[in-house]
CSV table of C-alpha atoms in Angstrom, one decimal:
chain,number,residue,atom,x,y,z
S,1,MET,CA,0.0,0.0,0.0
S,2,GLU,CA,1.4,3.4,-1.0
S,3,GLN,CA,2.1,5.8,1.8
S,4,SER,CA,0.9,9.3,1.3
S,5,PRO,CA,3.4,12.1,1.9
S,6,ASN,CA,3.0,14.2,5.1
S,7,LEU,CA,2.2,17.7,3.8
S,8,ASP,CA,2.3,19.3,7.2
S,9,VAL,CA,6.0,18.9,7.6
S,10,PRO,CA,8.0,21.5,5.6
S,11,VAL,CA,10.6,20.1,3.2
S,12,ASP,CA,14.2,21.3,3.5
S,13,LEU,CA,15.0,21.9,-0.2
S,14,ASP,CA,18.6,22.7,0.5
S,15,ALA,CA,19.1,19.3,2.2
S,16,VAL,CA,17.3,17.6,-0.7
S,17,ASP,CA,19.6,19.3,-3.3
S,18,GLU,CA,22.7,18.4,-1.3
S,19,GLU,CA,21.6,14.8,-1.0
S,20,ALA,CA,20.9,14.6,-4.8
S,21,ALA,CA,24.3,16.2,-5.5
S,22,LEU,CA,26.0,13.7,-3.3
S,23,LYS,CA,24.3,10.8,-5.0
S,24,ALA,CA,25.1,12.2,-8.5
S,25,ALA,CA,28.7,13.0,-7.8
S,26,LYS,CA,31.2,10.1,-8.4
S,27,PRO,CA,33.9,9.7,-5.7
S,28,GLN,CA,36.8,11.9,-6.9
S,29,ARG,CA,39.9,10.0,-7.9
S,30,ARG,CA,42.9,11.1,-5.8
S,31,GLY,CA,46.2,11.3,-7.8
S,32,PHE,CA,49.3,13.4,-7.8
S,33,LEU,CA,48.4,15.3,-11.0
S,34,PRO,CA,47.0,18.7,-10.3
S,35,ILE,CA,44.1,18.3,-12.9
S,36,VAL,CA,41.1,16.1,-13.1
S,37,THR,CA,42.0,13.2,-15.5
S,38,ASN,CA,40.5,10.0,-16.9
S,39,TRP,CA,42.7,7.0,-17.7
S,40,PHE,CA,43.1,8.1,-21.4
S,41,ASP,CA,44.4,11.6,-20.3
S,42,ARG,CA,47.0,9.9,-18.1
S,43,LEU,CA,48.0,7.5,-20.9
S,44,PHE,CA,48.4,10.5,-23.2
S,45,ILE,CA,50.5,12.3,-20.6
S,46,GLY,CA,52.5,9.1,-20.2
S,47,ILE,CA,53.2,8.9,-24.0
S,48,TYR,CA,54.2,12.6,-24.1
S,49,LEU,CA,56.7,12.0,-21.3
S,50,PHE,CA,57.9,8.8,-22.9
S,51,VAL,CA,58.7,10.6,-26.2
S,52,ALA,CA,60.3,13.6,-24.5
S,53,LEU,CA,62.5,11.4,-22.3
S,54,GLU,CA,63.6,9.2,-25.3
S,55,LEU,CA,64.6,12.3,-27.3
S,56,PHE,CA,66.4,13.9,-24.3
S,57,TRP,CA,68.2,10.6,-23.6
S,58,MET,CA,69.3,10.3,-27.3
S,59,ARG,CA,70.6,13.8,-27.3
S,60,PHE,CA,72.4,14.0,-24.0
S,61,LEU,CA,72.8,10.6,-22.2
S,62,GLU,CA,73.0,7.9,-24.8
S,63,GLN,CA,76.8,8.2,-25.0
S,64,SER,CA,77.2,7.1,-21.4
S,65,ILE,CA,74.0,5.2,-20.6
S,66,PRO,CA,72.3,2.8,-23.1
S,67,LEU,CA,68.9,3.6,-24.5
S,68,THR,CA,67.4,0.4,-23.0
S,69,VAL,CA,67.7,2.0,-19.6
S,70,CYS,CA,65.6,4.9,-20.9
S,71,HIS,CA,63.0,2.5,-22.3
S,72,VAL,CA,62.6,0.9,-18.8
S,73,VAL,CA,62.5,4.3,-17.0
S,74,ALA,CA,60.0,5.8,-19.5
S,75,VAL,CA,57.7,2.7,-19.3
S,76,LEU,CA,57.8,2.7,-15.5
S,77,LEU,CA,57.1,6.5,-15.4
S,78,GLY,CA,54.2,6.0,-17.8
S,79,ALA,CA,52.8,3.2,-15.7
S,80,LEU,CA,53.1,5.3,-12.6
S,81,ILE,CA,51.2,8.2,-14.2
S,82,VAL,CA,48.4,5.9,-15.5
S,83,TRP,CA,47.9,4.3,-12.1
S,84,LYS,CA,48.7,7.0,-9.6
S,85,GLY,CA,48.4,10.2,-11.6
C,1,MET,CA,20.1,-1.1,-27.6
C,2,ARG,CA,18.3,-0.3,-30.8
C,3,SER,CA,19.2,3.5,-30.4
C,4,ASN,CA,22.8,2.5,-29.9
C,5,LYS,CA,22.8,0.5,-33.1
C,6,VAL,CA,21.3,3.4,-35.0
C,7,GLY,CA,23.9,5.8,-33.4
C,8,TRP,CA,26.8,3.6,-34.6
C,9,LEU,CA,25.2,3.3,-38.0
C,10,LEU,CA,25.0,7.1,-38.3
C,11,LEU,CA,28.5,7.5,-37.1
C,12,ALA,CA,30.0,4.8,-39.3
C,13,PRO,CA,30.6,7.0,-42.4
C,14,THR,CA,32.5,9.5,-40.3
C,15,ILE,CA,34.5,6.8,-38.5
C,16,VAL,CA,35.4,5.1,-41.9
C,17,VAL,CA,36.5,8.5,-43.4
C,18,LEU,CA,38.5,9.4,-40.3
C,19,ALA,CA,40.2,6.0,-40.3
C,20,LEU,CA,41.0,6.1,-44.0
C,21,PHE,CA,42.3,9.6,-44.2
C,22,GLY,CA,43.5,10.2,-40.6
C,23,ILE,CA,44.5,7.1,-38.7
C,24,VAL,CA,45.9,4.9,-41.6
C,25,PRO,CA,48.2,7.7,-42.9
C,26,PHE,CA,49.4,8.4,-39.4
C,27,ILE,CA,50.2,4.7,-38.8
C,28,TYR,CA,52.0,4.7,-42.2
C,29,VAL,CA,54.1,7.8,-41.4
C,30,LEU,CA,54.9,6.2,-38.0
C,31,TYR,CA,56.0,3.0,-39.9
C,32,VAL,CA,58.1,5.0,-42.4
C,33,GLY,CA,59.6,7.1,-39.6
C,34,PHE,CA,61.5,4.0,-38.4
C,35,HIS,CA,62.9,3.1,-41.8
C,36,GLN,CA,65.4,4.5,-44.2
C,37,TRP,CA,63.6,5.0,-47.5
C,38,ASN,CA,64.6,6.7,-50.6
C,39,PRO,CA,62.2,5.4,-53.3
C,40,PHE,CA,64.1,7.2,-56.1
C,41,GLY,CA,67.5,6.1,-55.0
C,42,ALA,CA,69.7,3.1,-56.0
C,43,ASN,CA,68.0,1.0,-53.4
C,44,PRO,CA,64.3,1.9,-53.3
C,45,SER,CA,63.2,-0.6,-50.7
C,46,MET,CA,62.5,0.4,-47.1
C,47,ILE,CA,65.3,-0.6,-44.6
C,48,TYR,CA,64.4,-0.8,-41.0
C,49,ASN,CA,66.8,1.4,-39.0
C,50,GLY,CA,65.2,1.6,-35.5
C,51,ALA,CA,65.4,5.0,-33.9
C,52,ASN,CA,68.2,6.2,-36.1
C,53,ASN,CA,66.1,8.9,-37.8
C,54,PHE,CA,65.1,10.3,-34.4
C,55,ARG,CA,68.7,10.0,-33.2
C,56,ARG,CA,69.8,12.0,-36.3
C,57,LEU,CA,67.2,14.7,-35.8
C,58,VAL,CA,68.2,15.6,-32.2
C,59,PHE,CA,71.7,16.4,-33.5
C,60,ASP,CA,70.5,18.0,-36.7
C,61,ALA,CA,71.3,21.8,-36.5
C,62,GLU,CA,69.2,22.6,-39.5
C,63,PHE,CA,66.1,20.9,-37.9
C,64,LEU,CA,66.7,22.5,-34.5
C,65,THR,CA,67.1,25.9,-36.1
C,66,ALA,CA,63.9,25.4,-38.1
C,67,ILE,CA,62.0,24.4,-34.9
C,68,TRP,CA,63.3,27.5,-33.1
C,69,TYR,CA,62.2,29.8,-36.0
C,70,THR,CA,58.9,28.1,-36.3
C,71,LEU,CA,58.1,28.5,-32.6
C,72,LYS,CA,59.1,32.2,-32.8
C,73,PHE,CA,56.9,32.7,-35.9
C,74,ALA,CA,53.9,30.9,-34.3
C,75,LEU,CA,54.2,32.8,-31.1
C,76,PHE,CA,54.4,36.3,-32.7
C,77,ALA,CA,51.8,35.5,-35.4
C,78,VAL,CA,49.2,33.8,-33.2
C,79,LEU,CA,49.5,36.3,-30.3
C,80,SER,CA,49.2,39.3,-32.6
C,81,GLU,CA,46.2,37.7,-34.4
C,82,VAL,CA,44.3,37.0,-31.2
C,83,VAL,CA,44.9,40.5,-29.9
C,84,ILE,CA,44.1,42.3,-33.1
C,85,GLY,CA,41.2,39.9,-33.8
C,86,TYR,CA,39.7,40.6,-30.4
C,87,PHE,CA,39.8,44.4,-30.9
C,88,LEU,CA,38.3,44.1,-34.4
C,89,ALA,CA,35.6,41.8,-33.0
C,90,GLN,CA,34.8,44.4,-30.3
C,91,LEU,CA,34.7,47.0,-33.1
C,92,PHE,CA,32.2,45.0,-35.1
C,93,MET,CA,30.0,44.7,-32.0
C,94,ARG,CA,29.3,48.5,-32.3
C,95,GLU,CA,27.3,50.3,-34.9
C,96,PHE,CA,29.2,52.6,-37.3
C,97,PRO,CA,28.6,53.8,-40.9
C,98,GLY,CA,29.8,51.3,-43.5
C,99,LYS,CA,30.1,48.5,-41.0
C,100,GLY,CA,28.8,45.8,-43.5
C,101,PHE,CA,31.1,46.9,-46.2
C,102,PHE,CA,34.1,47.0,-43.9
C,103,ARG,CA,33.3,43.6,-42.5
C,104,THR,CA,33.2,42.2,-46.0
C,105,ILE,CA,36.5,43.8,-47.0
C,106,HIS,CA,38.1,42.7,-43.8
C,107,THR,CA,37.0,39.0,-44.4
C,108,LEU,CA,38.3,38.9,-48.0
C,109,PRO,CA,41.9,37.7,-47.2
C,110,LEU,CA,40.4,34.5,-45.9
C,111,ILE,CA,39.2,33.4,-49.3
C,112,VAL,CA,42.6,34.0,-51.0
C,113,ALA,CA,44.7,30.9,-51.4
C,114,PRO,CA,47.9,30.9,-49.4
C,115,ILE,CA,50.1,30.5,-52.5
C,116,VAL,CA,48.5,33.6,-54.0
C,117,VAL,CA,48.9,35.5,-50.8
C,118,GLY,CA,52.6,34.7,-50.9
C,119,SER,CA,53.1,35.7,-54.5
C,120,VAL,CA,51.2,39.0,-54.0
C,121,TRP,CA,53.3,39.9,-51.0
C,122,ARG,CA,56.4,38.9,-52.9
C,123,LEU,CA,55.4,41.4,-55.6
C,124,MET,CA,54.7,44.0,-53.0
C,125,THR,CA,58.1,43.6,-51.3
C,126,THR,CA,60.5,43.0,-54.2
C,127,PRO,CA,63.0,45.9,-53.8
C,128,SER,CA,63.0,47.1,-57.4
C,129,ILE,CA,59.3,47.0,-58.1
C,130,GLY,CA,57.5,46.6,-54.8
C,131,VAL,CA,55.2,49.2,-53.4
C,132,ILE,CA,56.2,48.6,-49.8
C,133,PRO,CA,60.0,49.2,-50.2
C,134,TYR,CA,59.2,52.2,-52.4
C,135,TYR,CA,57.1,54.0,-49.8
C,136,LEU,CA,59.4,52.9,-46.9
C,137,ARG,CA,62.3,54.5,-48.8
C,138,THR,CA,60.4,57.6,-49.9
C,139,TRP,CA,58.8,58.4,-46.5
C,140,PHE,CA,61.2,57.0,-43.9
C,141,GLY,CA,64.5,56.5,-45.8
C,142,PHE,CA,64.3,52.8,-44.8
C,143,ASP,CA,65.8,50.3,-47.3
C,144,LEU,CA,63.7,47.1,-47.1
C,145,ASN,CA,65.4,44.1,-48.7
C,146,ILE,CA,64.0,40.8,-47.6
C,147,GLY,CA,66.6,38.9,-49.7
C,148,ARG,CA,69.4,40.4,-47.6
C,149,ASP,CA,67.9,41.2,-44.2
C,150,PRO,CA,66.9,38.1,-42.1
C,151,ASN,CA,65.0,40.1,-39.5
C,152,ALA,CA,63.0,42.0,-42.1
C,153,ALA,CA,62.2,38.7,-43.9
C,154,PHE,CA,61.1,37.1,-40.6
C,155,ILE,CA,58.9,40.1,-39.6
C,156,LEU,CA,57.3,40.3,-43.1
C,157,THR,CA,56.3,36.6,-42.9
C,158,VAL,CA,54.7,37.3,-39.5
C,159,ILE,CA,52.9,40.4,-40.9
C,160,MET,CA,51.7,38.4,-43.9
C,161,ASP,CA,50.3,35.7,-41.7
C,162,ILE,CA,48.6,38.3,-39.5
C,163,TRP,CA,47.1,39.9,-42.6
C,164,HIS,CA,45.8,36.6,-43.9
C,165,TRP,CA,44.4,35.0,-40.8
C,166,THR,CA,43.3,37.7,-38.4
C,167,PRO,CA,39.8,37.8,-40.0
C,168,LEU,CA,39.3,34.1,-39.0
C,169,VAL,CA,40.1,35.1,-35.4
C,170,THR,CA,37.8,38.1,-35.6
C,171,LEU,CA,34.9,36.1,-36.9
C,172,THR,CA,35.3,33.4,-34.2
C,173,LEU,CA,35.6,35.9,-31.4
C,174,LEU,CA,32.8,38.0,-32.8
C,175,ALA,CA,30.5,34.9,-32.8
C,176,ALA,CA,31.5,34.3,-29.1
C,177,LEU,CA,30.9,37.9,-28.1
C,178,VAL,CA,27.5,38.1,-29.8
C,179,SER,CA,26.4,34.9,-28.0
C,180,LEU,CA,27.2,36.3,-24.5
C,181,PRO,CA,24.3,37.0,-22.3
C,182,LYS,CA,23.7,40.7,-21.5
C,183,GLU,CA,22.7,40.3,-17.8
C,184,PRO,CA,26.2,39.9,-16.3
C,185,PHE,CA,27.5,43.0,-18.1
C,186,GLU,CA,24.4,45.1,-17.0
C,187,GLN,CA,24.8,43.9,-13.5
C,188,ALA,CA,28.5,44.7,-13.4
C,189,GLU,CA,27.8,48.2,-14.7
C,190,ILE,CA,25.1,48.8,-12.1
C,191,ASP,CA,27.7,47.6,-9.4
C,192,GLY,CA,30.1,50.2,-10.8
C,193,ALA,CA,32.7,47.9,-12.4
C,194,SER,CA,35.2,49.6,-14.6
C,195,ARG,CA,35.7,48.6,-18.3
C,196,SER,CA,38.9,46.8,-17.5
C,197,GLN,CA,37.3,44.9,-14.6
C,198,ILE,CA,34.4,43.9,-16.9
C,199,PHE,CA,37.0,42.7,-19.5
C,200,TRP,CA,39.2,40.7,-17.1
C,201,HIS,CA,36.4,39.3,-14.8
C,202,ILE,CA,33.5,38.8,-17.2
C,203,THR,CA,34.3,39.0,-20.9
C,204,LEU,CA,37.6,37.1,-20.9
C,205,PRO,CA,36.4,34.1,-18.7
C,206,MET,CA,33.2,33.8,-20.8
C,207,ILE,CA,34.9,33.7,-24.1
C,208,ARG,CA,37.9,31.7,-23.0
C,209,PRO,CA,36.7,28.4,-24.7
C,210,ALA,CA,36.3,30.4,-28.0
C,211,ILE,CA,39.8,31.9,-27.6
C,212,LEU,CA,41.2,28.5,-26.9
C,213,ALA,CA,39.6,26.9,-29.9
C,214,THR,CA,40.9,29.7,-32.1
C,215,VAL,CA,44.4,29.5,-30.7
C,216,PHE,CA,44.4,25.8,-31.3
C,217,ILE,CA,43.4,26.2,-34.9
C,218,ARG,CA,45.8,29.0,-35.6
C,219,LEU,CA,48.7,27.4,-33.7
C,220,MET,CA,48.3,24.2,-35.7
C,221,ASP,CA,48.2,26.2,-39.0
C,222,ALA,CA,51.2,28.4,-38.0
C,223,LEU,CA,53.3,25.4,-37.1
C,224,ARG,CA,52.8,23.8,-40.5
C,225,THR,CA,52.9,26.9,-42.7
C,226,VAL,CA,54.6,26.3,-46.0
C,227,ASP,CA,53.2,27.8,-49.2
C,228,GLU,CA,53.0,31.5,-48.2
C,229,VAL,CA,56.5,31.6,-46.8
C,230,TRP,CA,57.8,29.5,-49.7
C,231,MET,CA,56.5,32.1,-52.2
C,232,LEU,CA,57.6,35.1,-50.2
C,233,THR,CA,61.1,34.2,-49.1
C,234,GLY,CA,61.8,30.7,-50.2
C,235,GLY,CA,63.0,30.1,-46.6
C,236,GLY,CA,65.8,32.7,-46.8
C,237,PRO,CA,67.8,34.7,-46.5
C,238,GLY,CA,70.0,31.8,-45.2
C,239,ALA,CA,67.6,29.8,-43.0
C,240,ALA,CA,65.9,32.8,-41.4
C,241,THR,CA,62.5,31.8,-42.5
C,242,ARG,CA,63.0,28.2,-43.1
C,243,TYR,CA,60.1,27.1,-40.9
C,244,ILE,CA,59.6,23.4,-40.1
C,245,GLY,CA,57.0,22.8,-42.8
C,246,LEU,CA,59.4,24.1,-45.4
C,247,HIS,CA,62.2,22.1,-43.9
C,248,ILE,CA,60.2,18.9,-44.1
C,249,TRP,CA,59.3,19.7,-47.7
C,250,LYS,CA,63.0,20.2,-48.6
C,251,VAL,CA,64.0,16.9,-46.8
C,252,VAL,CA,61.2,14.9,-48.4
C,253,PHE,CA,61.0,16.2,-52.0
C,254,PRO,CA,64.3,17.6,-53.2
C,255,LYS,CA,66.4,15.1,-51.1
C,256,THR,CA,63.7,12.3,-51.3
C,257,ASP,CA,64.6,11.2,-47.8
C,258,TYR,CA,61.2,9.9,-46.9
C,259,GLY,CA,62.2,8.1,-43.7
C,260,TYR,CA,63.8,11.1,-42.1
C,261,GLY,CA,61.1,13.4,-43.3
C,262,SER,CA,58.5,11.2,-41.6
C,263,ALA,CA,60.4,11.2,-38.4
C,264,ILE,CA,60.5,15.1,-38.5
C,265,SER,CA,56.8,15.2,-39.2
C,266,LEU,CA,56.1,13.0,-36.2
C,267,ILE,CA,58.1,15.2,-34.0
C,268,VAL,CA,56.2,18.3,-35.3
C,269,LEU,CA,52.9,16.5,-34.6
C,270,TYR,CA,54.2,15.7,-31.1
C,271,LEU,CA,55.2,19.3,-30.5
C,272,THR,CA,51.8,20.6,-31.7
C,273,LEU,CA,49.9,18.2,-29.5
C,274,VAL,CA,52.1,19.1,-26.5
C,275,MET,CA,51.5,22.8,-27.0
C,276,CYS,CA,47.8,22.4,-27.4
C,277,TRP,CA,47.6,20.2,-24.4
C,278,LEU,CA,49.5,22.6,-22.3
C,279,LEU,CA,47.3,25.5,-23.4
C,280,TYR,CA,44.2,23.3,-22.5
C,281,VAL,CA,45.6,22.6,-19.1
C,282,ALA,CA,46.5,26.2,-18.5
C,283,LEU,CA,43.2,27.7,-19.6
C,284,VAL,CA,40.3,25.2,-19.2
C,285,ALA,CA,41.2,21.9,-17.6
C,286,PRO,CA,39.3,21.5,-14.3
C,287,ARG,CA,41.6,21.6,-11.3
C,288,ARG,CA,41.2,19.0,-8.5
C,289,ASP,CA,40.7,21.7,-5.8
C,290,ALA,CA,38.0,23.5,-7.9
C,291,ARG,CA,36.1,20.3,-8.3
C,292,LYS,CA,36.2,19.6,-4.6
C,293,VAL,CA,34.6,23.0,-3.9
C,294,ALA,CA,31.9,22.5,-6.5
């Protein structure tokens, strides 16, 4: 049996709004990047940094440290950004 | 479910065109970028050479110089176009005699092909016959010779780009300004806000997405400009106006070094994406703290 609403009690509209907003809002992801991102944004940032690091390494460090080290560092950095960024 | 299927069906032509003309060529350039390939040479087959093309370009002084000049060109041209375009848009928001005529005249450069713009500007700036060197010499005693003076050549390419593309910025910002609601401005005037306060705190934040979209379009165009500059200066004098698009053209066509040219193209694409992304982050990306407050 359907219960009829009690019309004598005033409705707190602010509380209703706040409750609806809380229900609608997804829990915000906490990462170390200063902007709100989804996984694709973080993958994109990871790829940017991967390329930048590779070019920098080839220009300045490859004579002393092999490029394979750079690959490992860049992939780890990318993974870190995608998971924790 | 049914509406999803219809949606995908309607999107299919766009996806197919995008894949054929966007993604497939990109993957092909990526593939060529890791090869040594001179299809008109003694050995026309592709030879895989790993990251050697990229290794070569980080040491290539010509490439690095071209990147530096391109960034300088893009910065000066796009910044000037946005500032001048904004003022012209504000001008077109007011009523004045001959507004329609002036707006039409002002938009005309947009419909001129870049190669024609370059050749007209070349005619106007050739020292012996050009109208610009003639009046500069007659009125100010200034001898303009873009075949000899690198700074003059650089500045002229920037001015030519501004002349050609400012109308696009004006039209975009005009559309943004026209669509703004009047209430915030009336309210600010009632509250006694000055014109600069209205500009910085109301107009600019409200048209920020339009500015960003315009800057994206112009930045991408400026970074790959070829034909206008090719016609005006041919990349000279020396390498003063050899922007990256022109550099790629010279590597790929006269030298037929397709592998290295593809590697440079990829790096230019990378730089363009990075700059656009940084602009997006700086101007419109939602901050974590801001979202917490909301």
